[in-house]
Amino acid sequence: MDSPQQITVRNMHLGLLWIASLAVPASQRAEWSREWRTELWYVLRECWLETSANPRSIRAATEFCLGAYQDAICVRKLSWQVREPRAQFRSSAAACLLLLIGIFVAAWALAQTSTRVAIAMSKLQVYPRQLTHTDTAPCDCPSDLSFQPAAHLFFDGFSHYTVTQQTVWSADMPRTRWIVAQASSDFFQILHTSVRPTVGNTRGPDREPRVLLSHDTWARNFDGKPNKIGAKLHVGTVDAIVVGVVPFNSTDLPGSADAWLLGSDSEAETSKSDFIVAHLSPLGYLDDGRWGLSVGGILLGFLLFPFVSRVSIGEFGSGLPRPSLAKRARFWAFLFGKISVLVPIAYYMSVNLGCLLMPPFSTSSACIQFASSVALCVWGLRWAFRDQQRRCPICLRRMTYPVEVGEPSRTFLAWNGTELMCERGHTLLHVPEIHTSWFGKQRWTCLDGSWQFLFARSNG
Amino acid sequence: MARDPRLTHITALILQAIDLGYIYGFSIMEMTGLPSGTVYPAMRRMEQDQLIRSRWERQAIADREQRPPRKYYQLTGIGKTALETSRKRYPLIERLIPTSEERS
């Protein structure tokens, strides 16, 4: 039976071990804590056996527990060494390409959303729009209409409707005056609206006029009874079937009407159209020539790049061994691979910026898209070349361990610059601090096999 | 991946202690006179270098003796080779730690 003093001492030391365990990686913490708690049990037993817990023995137990902190840090460091292959992967060419592909996918996905946002914002400007020639013949070909703010847009469907006051009655409803919106039968399909009737649907028997009631009308005249779906209703001179009820407070339909009468096409054509509804194509934003802005900007970026950045990659020391032709081909293929992913990134990112920063379809939006495509292209090319300049031509890994060599004041007497090393011991890279006539470009030195013993661990 | 083991004095001492039968952390501390903050981290590195391996004592044995199970360490093949090398490099090591017979 432990005395209160023993329990206090043990708990105090267990607390010390618990704090130390926080430094241990979570995956190893349970095992580590178990070992130290077990060992503490034996240490304390030795303490109690020797004497009845004098300060000296308690201090020995405390010193033992303090050693756990060094051990915990050691375990943490060793776990980092185990993760070293992950760090090596981060500096590899595959990781670089994967990162670029990830950015490309993100930019592409964002472009899908941003162009839809642009379409949605513009749709609000388009409908309902009163026709300028409603007194003339019904419009069979809506493309000849003039939409001033959105004349250049790409539509994938048109429909029309007219609002009139009609007398409506049925077998169990007296004659009532309703505001009826009479539309063509494909009205809801063209509108791509998300209206889901509370009861019923927007479809009905073919070639038979259909009525969609507003929620208020349904509640006021039919007491909200669902069995009215399918009932026959006389709307003016037309006999129609009730097919559904528009949800309460629905904002997806233009105008406000007590009922929507969806007639057959022939009837719609003979009716007098007051309003027209046009649906912008989801692809309209880019199909409308917007893609040309980005492509043109990217081409301009390629033309500008040699004037704003150094295109040179580097050279190999004269008289020293060079990488094989296959290695050098792989080195250049990696550069072109990066550029080929960067181009679509610049394209989609410029589309995103044009859509999201300025009102879509505006002149400022077009300017943003064009300017950003040029800037992104130049920046991307600059990054691709700079990244290539810091990669080993043999293993394509990032050069590491930069060391500054020489003194700037002795530049013209001795070499002055930065030296980097391939972590696998393939090459050394000499980057001059000041470009001189005898050392203008950065220079690689391929290391022969005699250096390999220094990098045995990395190669293993 | 096993690294090339570094045969320091501490490594050699711990290898010698384990070889002589001091097979858990606290006993190695007692025999070598090294503090816990030195012994346990050294044993972690040695285990990673595959010089030693560990195993937990069976719970039934510990329960019978009314104590918690201990974590035991033993030399691997690489560890035995390293111990032989260390004995050549540090001949006095064998005299620093008494064997079980000498101790009794």
Tab-separated table of C-alpha atoms in Angstrom, chain A residues 31-32 34-39 41-43 45-46 63-68 70-72 74-75 77-79 81-82 456-460, chain B residues 1 3-4 24-27 29-30 35-38 40-45 48 54 56-57 59 62 65-73:
chain	number	residue	atom	x	y	z
A	31	GLU	CA	5.089	2.933	-26.778
A	32	TRP	CA	7.541	5.559	-25.565
A	34	ARG	CA	4.900	2.857	-21.632
A	35	GLU	CA	8.636	2.206	-21.517
A	36	TRP	CA	9.415	5.295	-19.448
A	37	ARG	CA	6.542	4.714	-16.996
A	38	THR	CA	7.706	1.155	-16.535
A	39	GLU	CA	11.274	2.215	-15.944
A	41	TRP	CA	8.272	2.218	-11.541
A	42	TYR	CA	11.557	0.359	-11.054
A	43	VAL	CA	13.472	3.545	-10.272
A	45	ARG	CA	11.025	1.012	-6.176
A	46	GLU	CA	14.778	1.315	-5.802
A	63	GLU	CA	16.996	13.355	-12.756
A	64	PHE	CA	15.968	10.082	-14.310
A	65	CYS	CA	12.718	11.659	-15.524
A	66	LEU	CA	14.519	14.729	-16.852
A	67	GLY	CA	16.494	12.402	-19.098
A	68	ALA	CA	13.181	11.578	-20.752
A	70	GLN	CA	16.471	14.360	-24.099
A	71	ASP	CA	15.123	11.009	-25.189
A	72	ALA	CA	11.887	12.543	-26.476
A	74	CYS	CA	16.027	12.302	-29.866
A	75	VAL	CA	12.978	10.269	-30.913
A	77	LYS	CA	14.797	13.940	-34.534
A	78	LEU	CA	15.017	10.314	-35.574
A	79	SER	CA	11.458	10.481	-36.915
A	81	GLN	CA	15.353	11.378	-40.444
A	82	VAL	CA	12.866	8.643	-41.317
A	456	ALA	CA	26.959	7.199	-49.885
A	457	ARG	CA	24.120	7.762	-47.466
A	458	SER	CA	22.048	9.821	-49.863
A	459	ASN	CA	22.527	7.387	-52.693
A	460	GLY	CA	21.756	4.413	-50.540
B	1	MET	CA	17.594	2.319	-44.445
B	3	ARG	CA	22.995	4.115	-41.577
B	4	ASP	CA	26.610	3.266	-41.086
B	24	TYR	CA	16.877	-3.198	-19.899
B	25	GLY	CA	17.385	0.536	-19.727
B	26	PHE	CA	17.651	1.047	-15.994
B	27	SER	CA	20.173	-1.759	-15.523
B	29	MET	CA	22.234	2.987	-16.644
B	30	GLU	CA	23.348	1.431	-13.393
B	35	PRO	CA	22.459	9.158	-17.047
B	36	SER	CA	19.090	8.301	-18.544
B	37	GLY	CA	19.312	11.264	-20.910
B	38	THR	CA	22.359	9.620	-22.505
B	40	TYR	CA	17.973	5.988	-23.835
B	41	PRO	CA	18.705	8.307	-26.811
B	42	ALA	CA	21.790	6.220	-27.582
B	43	MET	CA	19.699	3.071	-27.551
B	44	ARG	CA	17.148	4.673	-29.895
B	45	ARG	CA	19.912	5.390	-32.419
B	48	GLN	CA	17.537	2.432	-35.703
B	54	SER	CA	13.851	-4.625	-28.391
B	56	TRP	CA	8.458	-6.439	-24.411
B	57	GLU	CA	8.448	-8.969	-21.616
B	59	GLN	CA	2.602	-9.785	-19.412
B	62	ALA	CA	5.378	-9.677	-15.028
B	65	GLU	CA	5.991	-11.197	-10.084
B	66	GLN	CA	3.597	-8.297	-9.456
B	67	ARG	CA	5.506	-5.716	-11.474
B	68	PRO	CA	5.051	-4.039	-14.847
B	69	PRO	CA	6.550	-5.763	-17.907
B	70	ARG	CA	9.922	-4.420	-18.996
B	71	LYS	CA	11.295	-3.664	-22.393
B	72	TYR	CA	14.309	-5.868	-23.064
B	73	TYR	CA	17.103	-5.172	-25.525
